[in-house]
Amino acid sequence: MNTLVFLARHSLRRHAISTLVTALSAALAVGLTLAVFGLAVQTRAAFMGGAGGFDAVLGARGSQLQLVLNAVFQLETSPGNIPWSLYEAVKKDPRVAEAVPYAVGDNYYGFRILGTTLAVRDELRNSAGKPLELEEGGQWFNEENREAVVGSITARRCGLKVGGTFRPYHGLAFDPSMQHEEVYTVVGILKPTNTPIDRVIFIPLEGFYRIKGHVLRGSGKDYVPKENQPIPDEDKELSSVLLKLKSPEAGFTLDYTINRQGKVATLAWPIGRVMADLFNRLGWMNRILVLVAYLVMVVAACSILAALHNTMRERRREFAILRALGAKRRTVFASVVTEAACIAALGGLGGYLVYGLLFSLAAGVVRAQTGVVVDPFFFHPALIAVPIGMTVLGALAGVFPAYQAYSTDVAGNLEPHS
Amino acid sequence: MKILEIKDLKKTYPSPEGGPQTVVDISHFSLEKGEQMALAGESGSGKTTFLHLVSGVLKPDSGEISLDGSRMDLLPEAGRDSLRSNRLGYVFQNFNLLQGMTSLENVELAMRFGAGVDKERAVSLLRRMGLSERLHHYPRQLSMGQQQRVAVARALANRPKLVLADEPTAHLDHVRGREAVTLMREVCREFGAALLVVSHDREVLSHFKQVEPFERLNRVLRPRQGVKS
């Protein structure tokens, strides 16, 4: 084995440029494949486990997936609204531990504004499963005032600080012509939660209802909130309610009651299953990406084959010398296979760098678009299997050039002929 | 005691016309342990083919080759490889040093296929060849004379019983050639190895008491043009 490594090392050093270029192609292939695997696993884990500590989402009749994407991941439009009475009923339901209401419909430079209660402070969890924390000097809003608590990404991107003010824009998409008149004061900035919460602004529910231009249809008729007059409960409405259930059995029975017997609302439960369905439906796309990555690895292996094959003619004398010194055919064969495997293994190591780079770029995009954090150092078996697979592929690619070396005519390639 | 004995050795190649063409046909040849002999012959006389047969690089069509008591002609290729690496040293006309390896690594390389790497011995061999300052130099950084000395050190790496040298001074001037042959004879004597040199250079041949004309040994009367030898 020492001799094989010795021979491979010298040959790689002698053909350093070709070795580096070929190893680079293997590194790109390995990095790409690792990134595809890593992002798929991490994104799935982040989205399936990113419910912020809640078990279910209650919303208007429609798609469960749309409901979850809208309420939990702040990605989709709301499928519609539900009356306040439903929220009250669910909140009092003995199967429900906690209920947090959300009302959406405004934004600030594209970042969603969520009207909610202080229950959000007590019930929502960050990616580590811990309660939300505010940056130094901040506090939660007073439900009677026009105050706001801002997610970390929103604060950074919009330049919002404690004591600062802003005026919301109507709708979920930013339209400069749709700015409301009401001025909100930032009273707290959330520490990063590594969840979609980092991209929102929380304001009191009552304040949300009272923004001019908002029309409530909880009772079935249009109702515009009036100053200094309480809003009747029957006119209030919500986009969704996040629920913590007392037990899994509660989920089954609520699912039956709301989804099968009822006609007004939809219960998305459990949230992880709803997201898993999405990922399963999109699984074909991931499989295509993996297939492309595998193909790139095969192409990289072919480039190793080509690089070695191209040097075989000039190296015939070298192999003849080795044989004349006593090297057996199988030693020469194995030395070329080892050389190919070493190039691929170098690529495998370099692949970690490429993976780190690609993953960081992709993680930045995912974070910016969804608030979800994916961790490049999260272990998954592909991190070991792919570089090993590349090394094996490289060794296989070396078999043909190795056979050429194996077949070298010793006497015919030892100069001189006398 | 004989270190090399050859009987009825024949090697035939296909001729350009398609028929067989005998290149080596030797009825008997032997070399005693520690003996030093030169074979004199012109280019194309089949000397290199003869050395390849002796070293086991080529397999004879017929005949016997006994090297240090082992029948080289009866061994399979892997067996001939082992015998060659352990009992033979080979100095090629072009030295055939591996360009990507230093002097020391070239000597160690031969050891890897034989008795195993012995760095101390490799260094001491190169020192004996006057290359103390050139251990870590690559062949391209050495003069032809120095490369030749590395080749001799490599040939002696595995304590061979017999050293074969094919036109060892072909790339050296007269002075360097004379020095090289003298050194080669000295070290072979010191290390107890027999030496068989083939050359057409009269200067080289003049160093040996025993000089055998290869044409007389080889029953093929004339060298043939275009024959691989």
XYZ file of C-alpha atoms in Angstrom:
647
model
C 0.000 0.000 0.000
C 2.860 2.348 0.875
C 4.364 1.784 -2.545
C 1.067 2.550 -4.257
C 0.670 5.797 -2.336
C 4.343 6.614 -3.004
C 3.890 6.095 -6.745
C 0.557 7.930 -6.848
C 1.954 10.862 -4.872
C 4.882 11.261 -7.230
C 2.754 11.005 -10.298
C 0.237 13.529 -8.968
C 3.060 15.909 -8.106
C 4.581 15.463 -11.547
C 1.257 16.200 -13.255
C 0.273 18.877 -10.745
C -1.697 21.159 -13.072
C -3.709 18.365 -14.639
C -4.268 16.917 -11.160
C -5.524 20.251 -9.801
C -7.865 20.899 -12.715
C -9.315 17.395 -12.573
C -9.614 17.484 -8.787
C -11.402 20.826 -9.114
C -14.032 19.303 -11.394
C -14.511 16.515 -8.842
C -14.719 19.116 -6.066
C -17.454 21.010 -7.927
C -19.373 17.778 -8.453
C -19.056 16.752 -4.807
C -19.904 20.259 -3.563
C -22.972 20.462 -5.796
C -24.211 17.041 -4.728
C -23.658 17.782 -1.050
C -25.456 21.096 -1.421
C -28.446 19.429 -3.108
C -28.650 16.802 -0.361
C -27.945 19.253 2.437
C -30.440 21.849 1.306
C -33.138 19.246 0.701
C -32.695 17.708 4.153
C -32.276 21.007 5.958
C -35.100 22.829 4.212
C -37.449 19.933 4.852
C -36.422 19.776 8.513
C -36.710 23.545 8.928
C -40.137 23.777 7.330
C -41.533 20.676 8.995
C -40.291 21.696 12.410
C -40.811 25.426 12.039
C -44.311 25.701 13.530
C -43.111 27.848 16.409
C -44.429 25.455 19.040
C -47.963 25.194 17.631
C -49.794 22.041 16.617
C -52.499 23.292 14.281
C -53.802 26.263 12.344
C -57.461 27.201 12.122
C -58.516 29.316 9.176
C -61.069 29.866 6.470
C -62.413 26.944 4.497
C -59.859 26.003 1.867
C -56.440 24.498 1.459
C -54.643 23.328 4.582
C -51.310 23.961 2.899
C -52.237 27.548 2.025
C -53.347 28.049 5.603
C -50.062 26.779 7.041
C -47.899 28.665 4.543
C -49.821 31.863 5.307
C -50.078 31.601 9.084
C -46.798 29.907 9.954
C -44.383 30.709 7.145
C -45.830 34.076 6.089
C -45.572 33.013 2.459
C -49.021 32.675 0.918
C -52.080 34.871 0.783
C -54.798 34.148 3.308
C -57.513 31.800 2.033
C -60.072 34.089 3.691
C -61.236 35.097 7.153
C -63.057 33.404 9.999
C -65.473 35.079 12.450
C -64.320 36.068 15.938
C -66.954 33.761 17.428
C -65.118 30.738 16.022
C -61.930 31.909 17.719
C -63.810 32.310 20.991
C -65.356 28.869 20.651
C -62.029 27.198 19.909
C -60.322 29.078 22.711
C -62.855 27.741 25.173
C -62.726 24.219 23.748
C -61.341 21.873 26.439
C -59.173 20.121 23.842
C -57.322 23.355 23.084
C -54.503 24.510 25.361
C -53.760 27.855 23.744
C -55.058 29.887 20.814
C -53.262 32.830 19.238
C -55.234 34.940 16.746
C -53.660 36.484 13.636
C -55.075 39.153 11.387
C -53.079 39.942 8.270
C -53.579 42.335 5.416
C -50.963 45.069 5.741
C -47.251 45.306 5.162
C -44.311 47.567 5.629
C -42.010 47.503 2.606
C -43.215 43.970 1.909
C -42.766 42.701 5.461
C -46.046 41.427 6.879
C -47.819 43.165 9.692
C -49.619 40.723 12.009
C -52.400 41.926 14.228
C -52.418 39.723 17.306
C -52.701 39.616 21.095
C -50.046 39.385 23.769
C -50.627 35.633 23.724
C -48.057 35.621 20.948
C -45.435 36.737 23.476
C -46.214 33.827 25.768
C -46.849 31.033 23.283
C -44.645 31.524 20.240
C -41.274 29.766 20.263
C -38.020 30.304 18.392
C -36.241 27.587 16.367
C -34.649 26.264 19.569
C -38.070 25.882 21.161
C -37.520 28.770 23.583
C -39.821 31.776 24.215
C -39.291 34.889 22.148
C -36.854 37.435 23.551
C -36.553 41.146 22.920
C -33.370 43.059 22.268
C -32.123 45.219 25.128
C -34.336 48.261 25.832
C -37.435 46.815 24.180
C -40.815 45.825 25.509
C -44.004 44.236 24.186
C -46.739 46.456 22.828
C -49.590 47.775 24.893
C -52.742 46.376 23.309
C -54.425 49.763 23.680
C -51.759 51.715 21.785
C -50.417 51.971 18.274
C -47.238 50.148 19.126
C -45.268 47.478 17.306
C -42.755 44.724 17.998
C -40.527 44.056 15.003
C -38.783 40.857 13.869
C -34.994 40.978 13.606
C -34.716 40.797 9.796
C -37.516 43.326 9.323
C -35.835 45.718 11.754
C -32.479 45.431 10.033
C -33.792 45.668 6.503
C -36.244 48.500 7.207
C -33.946 50.351 9.572
C -36.506 50.243 12.394
C -35.318 50.910 15.941
C -36.991 51.181 19.343
C -38.622 54.586 19.515
C -38.856 54.830 15.731
C -42.163 55.125 13.892
C -43.642 53.813 10.660
C -46.843 53.889 8.648
C -48.151 50.562 7.345
C -49.022 49.929 3.693
C -52.253 48.229 2.729
C -52.143 44.699 1.323
C -49.552 41.960 1.563
C -47.499 43.247 -1.375
C -45.751 46.582 -1.074
C -47.434 49.358 -3.055
C -46.160 52.887 -2.271
C -49.523 54.398 -3.137
C -51.336 52.356 -0.493
C -49.846 53.813 2.688
C -52.136 54.120 5.716
C -52.284 57.260 7.783
C -51.799 55.631 11.174
C -48.381 55.976 12.730
C -47.034 53.091 14.786
C -44.183 53.333 17.264
C -41.641 50.559 17.570
C -41.409 49.506 21.221
C -39.415 46.298 20.828
C -37.118 44.435 18.439
C -37.152 40.652 18.667
C -33.889 38.776 18.966
C -33.351 36.494 15.939
C -35.590 33.436 16.176
C -34.317 31.767 12.977
C -37.966 31.356 11.961
C -40.302 33.303 9.663
C -41.149 35.463 12.716
C -37.931 37.359 11.979
C -39.638 38.820 8.909
C -42.843 40.183 10.482
C -44.129 43.116 12.534
C -46.524 42.419 15.412
C -49.124 45.044 16.273
C -52.155 44.837 18.597
C -55.214 43.233 17.036
C -57.490 46.095 18.046
C -55.150 48.564 16.386
C -55.134 46.457 13.246
C -58.928 46.558 13.059
C -58.915 50.309 13.525
C -56.558 51.150 10.674
C -58.502 53.351 8.278
C -59.704 51.525 5.219
C -60.053 48.171 6.972
C -63.511 46.727 6.573
C -64.623 43.912 8.892
C -67.051 41.296 7.615
C -67.286 39.001 10.626
C -71.059 39.248 10.784
C -71.451 38.834 7.043
C -72.008 42.559 6.546
C -69.401 45.269 6.038
C -68.413 47.059 9.225
C -65.967 49.964 9.459
C -64.660 50.475 13.013
C -65.540 53.847 14.505
C -63.346 55.923 16.786
C -64.058 55.762 20.508
C -66.610 52.987 19.983
C -65.859 49.377 20.888
C -65.927 46.958 17.963
C -68.728 44.413 18.430
C -67.385 40.867 18.587
C -69.744 39.733 15.841
C -68.099 42.133 13.407
C -64.537 41.079 14.205
C -62.756 38.584 12.017
C -59.398 36.838 11.873
C -57.122 35.450 9.179
C -56.120 32.462 11.242
C -55.703 31.094 14.747
C -52.601 29.170 15.824
C -53.496 26.362 18.214
C -51.718 24.349 20.840
C -53.654 21.185 21.577
C -53.775 19.332 24.841
C -53.176 15.926 23.235
C -52.820 14.223 19.854
C -56.281 12.751 20.349
C -57.614 16.302 20.509
C -56.192 16.823 17.031
C -58.066 13.799 15.696
C -61.392 14.855 17.132
C -60.990 18.531 16.201
C -59.998 17.483 12.697
C -63.191 15.433 12.485
C -65.376 18.184 13.946
C -64.001 21.068 11.885
C -62.911 19.492 8.604
C -65.520 16.748 8.137
C -68.605 17.957 9.954
C -68.143 21.718 9.701
C -68.365 23.879 6.588
C -67.016 27.215 7.840
C -63.378 26.588 8.652
C -60.386 24.407 7.978
C -58.084 22.914 10.564
C -54.538 22.222 9.357
C -53.306 19.522 11.740
C -50.616 18.480 12.369
C -48.604 21.274 10.790
C -45.599 18.997 10.177
C -47.761 16.540 8.227
C -49.149 19.316 6.023
C -45.609 20.463 5.174
C -44.465 16.864 4.693
C -47.250 16.452 2.118
C -45.889 19.483 0.272
C -42.349 18.140 0.278
C -43.578 14.721 -0.803
C -45.426 16.310 -3.679
C -42.304 18.235 -4.645
C -40.143 15.149 -4.156
C -39.794 14.552 -7.903
C -38.048 17.905 -8.236
C -35.530 16.950 -5.584
C -35.009 13.602 -7.252
C -34.228 15.362 -10.536
C -31.743 17.644 -8.766
C -30.082 14.637 -7.147
C -29.957 12.876 -10.514
C -28.324 15.937 -12.113
C -25.812 16.051 -9.254
C -25.024 12.362 -9.741
C -24.532 12.963 -13.452
C -22.108 15.791 -12.675
C -20.181 13.339 -10.497
C -20.066 10.845 -13.363
C -18.837 13.590 -15.698
C -16.136 14.453 -13.153
C -15.125 10.786 -13.047
C -14.972 10.799 -16.857
C -12.682 13.829 -16.714
C -10.369 11.843 -14.418
C -10.419 9.007 -16.922
C -9.663 11.394 -19.797
C -6.866 13.157 -17.905
C -5.150 9.889 -17.036
C -5.761 8.359 -20.449
C -4.122 11.377 -22.086
C -0.931 10.841 -20.102
C -0.709 7.104 -20.685
C 1.234 7.327 -23.945
C 3.954 9.526 -22.445
C 4.066 7.369 -19.322
C 4.629 4.048 -21.082
C 8.358 4.314 -20.499
C 7.769 5.113 -16.836
C 5.675 1.956 -16.455
C 8.258 -0.061 -18.373
C 10.967 1.196 -15.987
C 8.841 0.266 -12.973
C 8.295 -3.203 -14.419
C 12.013 -3.568 -15.245
C 12.813 -2.685 -11.623
C 10.604 -5.567 -10.507
C 7.156 -4.033 -10.155
C 4.476 -6.578 -10.919
C 1.758 -5.860 -13.450
C -0.829 -5.702 -10.673
C 1.309 -3.131 -8.808
C 1.377 -0.876 -11.866
C -2.374 -1.387 -12.354
C -3.126 -0.610 -8.724
C -0.862 2.452 -8.727
C -2.892 4.039 -11.546
C -6.197 3.156 -9.845
C -4.818 4.637 -6.611
C -3.788 7.762 -8.486
C -7.307 8.149 -9.910
C -8.834 7.545 -6.486
C -6.469 10.130 -4.954
C -7.529 12.762 -7.514
C -11.166 12.007 -6.723
C -10.472 12.036 -2.975
C -8.767 15.427 -3.326
C -11.901 16.520 -5.143
C -13.952 15.097 -2.284
C -12.067 17.218 0.220
C -12.314 20.281 -2.005
C -15.997 19.459 -2.341
C -16.520 20.418 1.289
C -15.291 23.931 0.483
C -17.559 24.165 -2.555
C -20.419 22.797 -0.440
C -19.777 25.400 2.244
C -19.792 28.163 -0.355
C -22.912 26.959 -2.192
C -24.746 26.251 1.047
C -23.903 29.648 2.483
C -25.212 31.354 -0.643
C -28.382 29.248 -0.693
C -28.867 29.592 3.062
C -28.660 33.366 2.684
C -31.387 33.305 0.041
C -33.623 30.965 2.096
C -33.120 33.119 5.178
C -33.855 36.334 3.317
C -36.941 34.929 1.616
C -38.476 32.938 4.473
C -36.630 33.756 7.671
C -35.843 30.048 8.042
C -32.265 29.237 8.965
C -30.556 26.201 7.436
C -27.364 25.034 9.097
C -24.447 23.919 6.860
C -22.879 22.036 9.752
C -25.958 19.933 10.297
C -24.788 16.334 9.845
C -26.404 14.110 7.277
C -24.982 10.840 5.899
C -24.416 12.344 2.446
C -21.576 14.387 3.940
C -19.640 11.140 4.294
C -21.188 9.047 1.535
C -20.802 11.513 -1.357
C -17.006 12.112 -1.057
C -16.514 8.372 -0.581
C -18.758 7.725 -3.581
C -16.714 10.192 -5.644
C -13.516 8.424 -4.599
C -14.950 5.062 -5.638
C -16.137 6.532 -8.949
C -12.665 8.011 -9.464
C -11.069 4.634 -8.780
C -13.425 3.029 -11.307
C -12.534 5.740 -13.813
C -8.904 4.769 -13.324
C -9.492 1.158 -14.330
C -9.182 1.701 -18.081
C -5.969 3.782 -17.919
C -4.701 1.286 -15.347
C -5.328 -1.514 -17.809
C -3.322 0.412 -20.401
C -0.470 0.688 -17.892
C -0.911 -2.983 -17.012
C -0.560 -3.934 -20.676
C 2.584 -1.886 -21.294
C 5.141 -3.808 -23.332
C 8.179 -3.571 -21.067
C 10.948 -4.490 -23.506
C 9.418 -2.375 -26.245
C 9.306 0.745 -24.099
C 12.693 0.523 -22.416
C 15.092 2.553 -24.440
C 17.410 2.135 -26.134
C 17.167 -0.535 -28.758
C 20.610 -1.833 -29.707
C 29.708 -21.576 -8.464
C 27.649 -20.318 -11.365
C 25.426 -17.298 -10.858
C 24.104 -17.405 -14.412
C 23.853 -20.376 -16.751
C 22.163 -20.403 -20.107
C 21.508 -23.390 -22.366
C 20.019 -23.482 -25.844
C 18.397 -20.065 -25.476
C 16.239 -18.911 -28.375
C 14.125 -15.834 -28.959
C 12.216 -15.270 -32.159
C 10.186 -12.277 -33.320
C 7.845 -12.069 -36.271
C 9.707 -10.515 -39.179
C 8.242 -7.629 -41.221
C 7.635 -10.198 -43.962
C 5.500 -12.229 -41.599
C 7.780 -15.191 -40.939
C 9.690 -15.867 -37.733
C 13.035 -14.154 -37.259
C 15.412 -15.499 -34.645
C 17.213 -12.749 -32.781
C 18.973 -14.699 -30.052
C 20.234 -18.238 -30.373
C 22.804 -19.124 -27.722
C 23.809 -22.722 -27.036
C 25.656 -22.094 -23.784
C 26.727 -19.195 -21.614
C 27.658 -18.962 -17.953
C 28.987 -16.543 -15.408
C 30.589 -17.400 -12.087
C 29.675 -15.675 -8.825
C 31.382 -12.308 -8.597
C 32.762 -12.653 -12.149
C 32.956 -9.597 -14.370
C 32.555 -10.008 -18.111
C 31.913 -7.838 -21.134
C 30.038 -8.884 -24.244
C 31.220 -7.022 -27.315
C 28.836 -6.481 -30.135
C 27.559 -3.953 -32.626
C 24.176 -2.285 -32.480
C 21.378 -4.570 -33.622
C 23.197 -7.758 -32.705
C 20.570 -8.744 -30.138
C 22.538 -7.790 -27.012
C 19.651 -5.899 -25.387
C 17.224 -8.728 -26.157
C 19.715 -11.082 -24.530
C 19.837 -8.919 -21.384
C 16.021 -8.719 -21.332
C 15.896 -12.521 -21.488
C 18.444 -12.842 -18.678
C 16.526 -10.342 -16.551
C 13.184 -12.011 -17.211
C 11.695 -8.953 -18.896
C 11.246 -11.228 -21.918
C 10.380 -14.897 -21.872
C 12.466 -17.110 -24.169
C 10.829 -19.264 -26.823
C 13.028 -22.165 -25.687
C 16.077 -22.907 -23.619
C 17.106 -22.625 -20.004
C 18.122 -19.599 -17.934
C 19.294 -20.330 -14.401
C 19.851 -17.314 -12.205
C 21.402 -18.045 -8.841
C 19.946 -21.547 -9.005
C 16.417 -20.477 -10.031
C 15.070 -21.378 -13.463
C 13.959 -18.024 -14.811
C 12.506 -19.600 -17.964
C 10.090 -21.785 -15.977
C 8.716 -18.997 -13.809
C 5.468 -17.170 -14.545
C 5.735 -13.451 -15.167
C 5.164 -12.448 -11.523
C 7.857 -14.910 -10.436
C 10.307 -13.461 -12.943
C 9.455 -9.972 -11.614
C 10.292 -11.074 -8.073
C 13.505 -12.806 -9.115
C 14.553 -9.744 -11.098
C 13.928 -7.319 -8.247
C 15.695 -9.463 -5.650
C 18.680 -10.952 -7.491
C 19.364 -8.608 -10.388
C 20.475 -5.053 -10.882
C 20.008 -3.409 -14.260
C 21.872 -0.338 -15.561
C 20.217 0.906 -18.719
C 21.857 2.801 -21.548
C 19.659 5.829 -20.912
C 19.797 5.209 -17.148
C 15.988 5.219 -17.037
C 15.728 7.224 -13.850
C 12.204 8.339 -13.000
C 12.173 12.072 -13.613
C 9.707 12.921 -10.875
C 11.851 11.361 -8.166
C 15.040 12.490 -6.485
C 18.232 10.413 -6.539
C 17.365 8.980 -3.148
C 13.777 8.213 -4.145
C 14.957 6.475 -7.324
C 17.137 4.165 -5.236
C 14.377 3.639 -2.658
C 11.932 2.858 -5.461
C 13.954 -0.196 -6.489
C 14.032 -1.270 -2.842
C 10.227 -1.098 -2.672
C 9.983 -3.868 -5.274
C 12.704 -5.921 -3.626
C 13.942 -6.249 -0.078
C 12.033 -3.243 1.242
C 12.998 0.373 1.799
C 16.231 0.829 3.732
C 16.909 4.548 3.687
C 20.254 4.244 5.401
C 21.508 1.801 2.805
C 20.141 3.959 -0.030
C 21.971 6.993 1.355
C 25.162 5.016 1.889
C 25.035 3.662 -1.685
C 24.654 7.150 -3.110
C 27.469 8.406 -0.876
C 29.660 5.576 -2.163
C 28.888 6.832 -5.667
C 30.085 10.293 -4.658
C 26.603 11.768 -4.604
C 26.390 12.897 -0.960
C 25.426 16.381 -2.094
C 22.948 15.178 -4.690
C 20.613 12.982 -2.650
C 17.616 15.238 -3.110
C 18.334 16.365 -6.645
C 16.063 15.372 -9.489
C 17.583 13.709 -12.581
C 17.219 16.930 -14.598
C 19.432 18.649 -12.011
C 22.207 16.084 -12.425
C 24.930 15.706 -15.058
C 24.892 12.596 -17.247
C 27.738 11.136 -15.205
C 25.845 11.721 -11.967
C 22.696 10.183 -13.418
C 24.709 7.142 -14.410
C 26.006 6.814 -10.851
C 22.452 7.042 -9.462
C 21.497 4.263 -11.895
C 24.362 2.106 -10.591
C 23.330 2.790 -6.968
C 19.765 1.810 -7.874
C 21.003 -1.393 -9.529
C 22.761 -2.324 -6.282
C 19.820 -1.371 -4.047
C 18.539 -4.903 -3.386
C 21.964 -6.584 -2.885
C 21.816 -8.252 -6.323
C 23.835 -11.302 -7.249
C 24.254 -10.054 -10.792
C 24.367 -6.576 -12.319
C 23.533 -6.186 -15.998
C 24.711 -3.061 -17.806
C 23.554 -2.194 -21.298
C 25.938 0.219 -23.057
C 26.552 1.988 -19.749
C 28.811 4.695 -21.160
C 26.867 5.532 -24.304
C 25.985 9.006 -23.015
C 29.323 9.814 -21.383
C 32.526 11.226 -22.782
C 35.666 9.095 -22.693
C 36.919 10.385 -19.355
C 33.558 10.068 -17.618
C 32.975 6.718 -19.314
C 36.245 5.346 -18.033
C 35.490 6.612 -14.522
C 31.992 5.131 -14.679
C 33.182 1.661 -15.711
C 35.939 1.681 -13.091
C 33.458 2.706 -10.393
C 30.901 0.134 -11.509
C 33.495 -2.650 -11.403
C 34.701 -1.497 -7.991
C 31.318 -1.349 -6.343
C 30.166 -4.652 -7.837
C 33.293 -6.235 -6.410
C 32.664 -4.547 -3.028
C 29.067 -5.715 -2.904
C 29.866 -9.193 -4.194
C 27.811 -8.908 -7.371
C 28.804 -10.391 -10.702
C 28.843 -7.896 -13.572
C 27.819 -8.480 -17.168
C 28.317 -5.510 -19.449
C 27.306 -5.366 -23.102
C 28.912 -2.680 -25.201
C 30.376 -1.870 -28.548
C 32.735 0.725 -27.037
C 36.338 -0.474 -27.152
C 37.239 1.844 -24.290
C 34.701 0.087 -22.087
C 35.739 -3.355 -23.246
C 39.403 -2.597 -22.501
C 38.579 -2.578 -18.773
C 37.599 -6.230 -18.730
C 39.847 -9.263 -18.734
C 37.032 -11.364 -20.104
C 35.532 -9.996 -23.270
C 33.281 -12.255 -25.324
C 32.306 -11.204 -28.854
C 28.520 -11.416 -28.879
C 28.444 -12.450 -32.535
C 30.393 -15.567 -31.585
C 28.032 -16.329 -28.707
C 24.876 -15.665 -30.698
C 24.464 -18.235 -33.446
C 22.378 -15.865 -35.450
C 25.080 -14.892 -37.875
C 24.115 -11.370 -38.799
C 22.099 -8.651 -37.164
C 18.905 -7.978 -39.127
C 17.656 -4.543 -40.031
C 14.317 -3.586 -38.562
C 14.429 -6.305 -35.977
C 13.404 -5.309 -32.515
C 16.325 -6.191 -30.285
